[in-house]
PDB file of C-alpha atoms in Angstrom:
ATOM      1  CA  MET A  19     -65.876  86.098 112.511  1.00  0.00           C
ATOM      2  CA  LEU A  20     -66.764  89.122 114.597  1.00  0.00           C
ATOM      3  CA  GLY A  21     -69.860  87.606 116.191  1.00  0.00           C
ATOM      4  CA  ALA A  22     -67.932  84.636 117.597  1.00  0.00           C
ATOM      5  CA  HIS A  23     -66.541  86.468 120.653  1.00  0.00           C
ATOM      6  CA  PRO A  24     -69.049  87.933 123.159  1.00  0.00           C
ATOM      7  CA  ASP A  25     -67.257  91.279 123.476  1.00  0.00           C
ATOM      8  CA  LEU A  26     -67.045  91.645 119.717  1.00  0.00           C
ATOM      9  CA  ALA A  27     -70.650  90.543 119.230  1.00  0.00           C
ATOM     10  CA  GLN A  28     -71.734  93.371 121.542  1.00  0.00           C
ATOM     11  CA  GLY A  29     -69.671  95.853 119.585  1.00  0.00           C
ATOM     12  CA  ARG A  30     -66.734  95.998 122.011  1.00  0.00           C
ATOM     13  CA  PRO A  31     -63.894  96.639 121.693  1.00  0.00           C
ATOM     14  CA  GLU A  32     -63.843  99.109 118.870  1.00  0.00           C
ATOM     15  CA  PRO A  33     -60.454  98.830 117.183  1.00  0.00           C
ATOM     16  CA  ASP A  34     -58.751 101.975 116.044  1.00  0.00           C
ATOM     17  CA  LEU A  35     -56.075 100.134 114.062  1.00  0.00           C
ATOM     18  CA  VAL A  36     -56.327  96.884 112.098  1.00  0.00           C
ATOM     19  CA  THR A  37     -53.378  95.260 110.346  1.00  0.00           C
ATOM     20  CA  VAL A  38     -53.571  92.863 107.400  1.00  0.00           C
ATOM     21  CA  PHE A  39     -50.521  90.629 106.988  1.00  0.00           C
ATOM     22  CA  PHE A  40     -50.529  87.531 104.776  1.00  0.00           C
ATOM     23  CA  GLY A  41     -49.331  86.130 101.493  1.00  0.00           C
ATOM     24  CA  GLY A  42     -46.801  83.297 101.766  1.00  0.00           C
ATOM     25  CA  ASN A  43     -49.300  80.463 101.746  1.00  0.00           C
ATOM     26  CA  ASP A  44     -51.374  82.296  99.180  1.00  0.00           C
ATOM     27  CA  PHE A  45     -48.373  82.381  96.860  1.00  0.00           C
ATOM     28  CA  ASP A  46     -48.286  78.577  96.960  1.00  0.00           C
ATOM     29  CA  THR A  47     -51.993  78.502  96.080  1.00  0.00           C
ATOM     30  CA  PHE A  48     -51.424  80.816  93.128  1.00  0.00           C
ATOM     31  CA  GLU A  49     -48.470  78.732  91.922  1.00  0.00           C
ATOM     32  CA  GLY A  50     -50.605  75.599  92.163  1.00  0.00           C
ATOM     33  CA  GLN A  51     -53.247  77.246  90.004  1.00  0.00           C
ATOM     34  CA  LYS A  52     -50.588  77.893  87.354  1.00  0.00           C
ATOM     35  CA  ILE A  53     -51.749  81.472  86.816  1.00  0.00           C
ATOM     36  CA  SER A  54     -49.512  84.157  85.398  1.00  0.00           C
ATOM     37  CA  GLU A  55     -47.668  86.557  87.687  1.00  0.00           C
ATOM     38  CA  ALA A  56     -49.745  89.419  86.279  1.00  0.00           C
ATOM     39  CA  ASP A  57     -52.993  87.632  87.140  1.00  0.00           C
ATOM     40  CA  MET A  58     -51.569  86.643  90.527  1.00  0.00           C
ATOM     41  CA  GLY A  59     -50.871  90.305  91.260  1.00  0.00           C
ATOM     42  CA  LYS A  60     -54.339  91.396  90.155  1.00  0.00           C
ATOM     43  CA  GLN A  61     -56.016  88.724  92.268  1.00  0.00           C
ATOM     44  CA  PHE A  62     -53.907  89.463  95.355  1.00  0.00           C
ATOM     45  CA  ALA A  63     -54.514  93.214  95.025  1.00  0.00           C
ATOM     46  CA  ALA A  64     -58.247  92.466  94.818  1.00  0.00           C
ATOM     47  CA  TYR A  65     -58.020  90.362  98.021  1.00  0.00           C
ATOM     48  CA  GLN A  66     -56.264  93.210  99.778  1.00  0.00           C
ATOM     49  CA  ALA A  67     -58.847  95.728  98.570  1.00  0.00           C
ATOM     50  CA  VAL A  68     -61.688  93.514  99.829  1.00  0.00           C
ATOM     51  CA  ASN A  69     -59.918  93.235 103.192  1.00  0.00           C
ATOM     52  CA  VAL A  70     -59.761  97.013 103.500  1.00  0.00           C
ATOM     53  CA  ASP A  71     -63.408  97.410 102.486  1.00  0.00           C
ATOM     54  CA  ARG A  72     -64.587  94.749 104.968  1.00  0.00           C
ATOM     55  CA  ILE A  73     -62.589  96.203 107.844  1.00  0.00           C
ATOM     56  CA  ARG A  74     -63.901  99.686 107.161  1.00  0.00           C
ATOM     57  CA  ARG A  75     -67.456  98.404 106.899  1.00  0.00           C
ATOM     58  CA  MET A  76     -67.236  96.270 110.061  1.00  0.00           C
ATOM     59  CA  THR A  77     -65.611  99.043 112.104  1.00  0.00           C
ATOM     60  CA  LYS A  78     -67.934 101.659 110.616  1.00  0.00           C
ATOM     61  CA  GLY A  79     -64.844 103.503 109.421  1.00  0.00           C
ATOM     62  CA  SER A  80     -63.447 103.965 112.927  1.00  0.00           C
ATOM     63  CA  ALA A  81     -60.291 101.914 112.353  1.00  0.00           C
ATOM     64  CA  ASP A  82     -57.236 102.854 110.362  1.00  0.00           C
ATOM     65  CA  VAL A  83     -56.183  99.974 108.123  1.00  0.00           C
ATOM     66  CA  VAL A  84     -52.553  99.010 107.597  1.00  0.00           C
ATOM     67  CA  LEU A  85     -51.668  96.642 104.779  1.00  0.00           C
ATOM     68  CA  MET A  86     -48.362  94.900 105.433  1.00  0.00           C
ATOM     69  CA  THR A  87     -46.303  93.491 102.581  1.00  0.00           C
ATOM     70  CA  THR A  88     -45.580  89.774 102.639  1.00  0.00           C
ATOM     71  CA  ALA A  89     -42.465  88.889 104.624  1.00  0.00           C
ATOM     72  CA  PRO A  90     -39.849  86.963 102.680  1.00  0.00           C
ATOM     73  CA  GLY A  91     -38.725  83.532 103.764  1.00  0.00           C
ATOM     74  CA  PHE A  92     -35.137  82.314 103.612  1.00  0.00           C
ATOM     75  CA  LYS A  93     -35.668  80.212 100.480  1.00  0.00           C
ATOM     76  CA  ARG A  94     -38.036  82.823  99.055  1.00  0.00           C
ATOM     77  CA  TRP A  95     -36.017  85.950  99.708  1.00  0.00           C
ATOM     78  CA  ASP A  96     -36.988  87.588  96.416  1.00  0.00           C
ATOM     79  CA  THR A  97     -39.956  85.421  95.415  1.00  0.00           C
ATOM     80  CA  TYR A  98     -42.891  87.503  96.651  1.00  0.00           C
ATOM     81  CA  LYS A  99     -42.327  90.668  94.580  1.00  0.00           C
ATOM     82  CA  THR A 100     -45.668  90.220  92.822  1.00  0.00           C
ATOM     83  CA  LEU A 101     -47.507  90.088  96.162  1.00  0.00           C
ATOM     84  CA  VAL A 102     -45.489  92.987  97.566  1.00  0.00           C
ATOM     85  CA  ASP A 103     -46.260  95.161  94.544  1.00  0.00           C
ATOM     86  CA  ALA A 104     -49.948  94.168  94.683  1.00  0.00           C
ATOM     87  CA  THR A 105     -50.140  95.121  98.362  1.00  0.00           C
ATOM     88  CA  LYS A 106     -48.547  98.493  97.653  1.00  0.00           C
ATOM     89  CA  ALA A 107     -51.005  99.107  94.805  1.00  0.00           C
ATOM     90  CA  ALA A 108     -54.005  98.142  96.955  1.00  0.00           C
ATOM     91  CA  ALA A 109     -52.857 100.382  99.806  1.00  0.00           C
ATOM     92  CA  LYS A 110     -52.538 103.315  97.404  1.00  0.00           C
ATOM     93  CA  ASP A 111     -55.850 102.561  95.676  1.00  0.00           C
ATOM     94  CA  LYS A 112     -57.748 102.206  98.968  1.00  0.00           C
ATOM     95  CA  ASN A 113     -55.929 105.025 100.768  1.00  0.00           C
ATOM     96  CA  ALA A 114     -54.782 102.579 103.443  1.00  0.00           C
ATOM     97  CA  ALA A 115     -51.516 102.791 105.316  1.00  0.00           C
ATOM     98  CA  LEU A 116     -48.652 100.589 104.148  1.00  0.00           C
ATOM     99  CA  CYS A 117     -46.029  98.876 106.267  1.00  0.00           C
ATOM    100  CA  ASP A 118     -43.334  97.507 103.966  1.00  0.00           C
ATOM    101  CA  ILE A 119     -42.179  94.399 105.825  1.00  0.00           C
ATOM    102  CA  ASP A 120     -40.447  93.122 102.698  1.00  0.00           C
ATOM    103  CA  ALA A 121     -38.204  96.214 102.645  1.00  0.00           C
ATOM    104  CA  ALA A 122     -37.590  95.966 106.388  1.00  0.00           C
ATOM    105  CA  PHE A 123     -36.403  92.376 105.997  1.00  0.00           C
ATOM    106  CA  HIS A 124     -34.261  93.191 102.976  1.00  0.00           C
ATOM    107  CA  ALA A 125     -32.503  95.882 105.009  1.00  0.00           C
ATOM    108  CA  ALA A 126     -30.657  92.961 106.662  1.00  0.00           C
ATOM    109  CA  GLY A 127     -28.712  92.486 103.444  1.00  0.00           C
ATOM    110  CA  THR A 128     -29.008  88.921 102.196  1.00  0.00           C
ATOM    111  CA  ALA A 129     -31.142  85.965 103.203  1.00  0.00           C
ATOM    112  CA  GLU A 130     -28.012  84.450 104.729  1.00  0.00           C
ATOM    113  CA  ASP A 131     -27.515  87.578 106.870  1.00  0.00           C
ATOM    114  CA  ALA A 132     -31.142  87.409 107.992  1.00  0.00           C
ATOM    115  CA  VAL A 133     -30.938  83.722 108.914  1.00  0.00           C
ATOM    116  CA  LYS A 134     -27.801  84.356 110.976  1.00  0.00           C
ATOM    117  CA  ALA A 135     -29.686  87.124 112.800  1.00  0.00           C
ATOM    118  CA  LYS A 136     -32.526  84.666 113.607  1.00  0.00           C
ATOM    119  CA  TYR A 137     -35.237  86.298 111.495  1.00  0.00           C
ATOM    120  CA  TRP A 138     -36.922  82.880 111.287  1.00  0.00           C
ATOM    121  CA  HIS A 139     -37.359  79.798 113.430  1.00  0.00           C
ATOM    122  CA  TRP A 140     -35.729  76.487 112.463  1.00  0.00           C
ATOM    123  CA  ASP A 141     -37.990  76.134 109.393  1.00  0.00           C
ATOM    124  CA  ASN A 142     -36.689  79.411 107.909  1.00  0.00           C
ATOM    125  CA  VAL A 143     -40.287  80.401 107.147  1.00  0.00           C
ATOM    126  CA  HIS A 144     -42.036  81.390 110.387  1.00  0.00           C
ATOM    127  CA  MET A 145     -40.816  84.403 112.326  1.00  0.00           C
ATOM    128  CA  GLY A 146     -38.059  83.997 114.873  1.00  0.00           C
ATOM    129  CA  PRO A 147     -37.181  86.519 117.576  1.00  0.00           C
ATOM    130  CA  LYS A 148     -35.410  88.956 115.252  1.00  0.00           C
ATOM    131  CA  GLY A 149     -38.137  88.652 112.607  1.00  0.00           C
ATOM    132  CA  HIS A 150     -40.757  89.688 115.152  1.00  0.00           C
ATOM    133  CA  GLU A 151     -38.521  92.553 116.238  1.00  0.00           C
ATOM    134  CA  VAL A 152     -38.090  93.771 112.654  1.00  0.00           C
ATOM    135  CA  ILE A 153     -41.869  93.686 112.112  1.00  0.00           C
ATOM    136  CA  CYS A 154     -42.497  95.518 115.382  1.00  0.00           C
ATOM    137  CA  GLU A 155     -39.927  98.185 114.542  1.00  0.00           C
ATOM    138  CA  ALA A 156     -41.420  98.705 111.081  1.00  0.00           C
ATOM    139  CA  MET A 157     -44.913  99.114 112.546  1.00  0.00           C
ATOM    140  CA  MET A 158     -43.704 101.497 115.247  1.00  0.00           C
ATOM    141  CA  LYS A 159     -41.936 103.646 112.651  1.00  0.00           C
ATOM    142  CA  LEU A 160     -45.158 103.797 110.664  1.00  0.00           C
ATOM    143  CA  ILE A 161     -47.259 104.670 113.720  1.00  0.00           C
ATOM    144  CA  GLU A 162     -44.760 107.293 114.884  1.00  0.00           C
ATOM    145  CA  GLY A 163     -44.505 108.760 111.378  1.00  0.00           C
ATOM    146  CA  LYS A 164     -40.785 108.105 110.963  1.00  0.00           C
TER     147      LYS A 164
END
């Protein structure tokens, strides 16, 4: 919540870039609700759209918003397509920037290639050193317009 930190409560700092990066745990929630993939995509796209609207409202439009696609996990290398597609649709609909982390991870080749490169920590879910590097590189390419 913005008011929780004194600097933010006083309106400082004013961000010029805000990233939105989530989805893995949300996928489990959707699966638990037993909703269709189509409805999952619609709901996730709506979440992303609300995120963009809130950020723009709270920053009074001063911040660029980057939606980042959900990063795959080792056991879920190709599982999050619905969330990835929903994020892309929301970014287009809301005229927000898109950083395709899913594509950046898949550039490694296979999940086995990515695990050998240390994309994840021991749990094969949370980012390891190479995973953080891949995300950083993808963001820098976006920022630099490459």
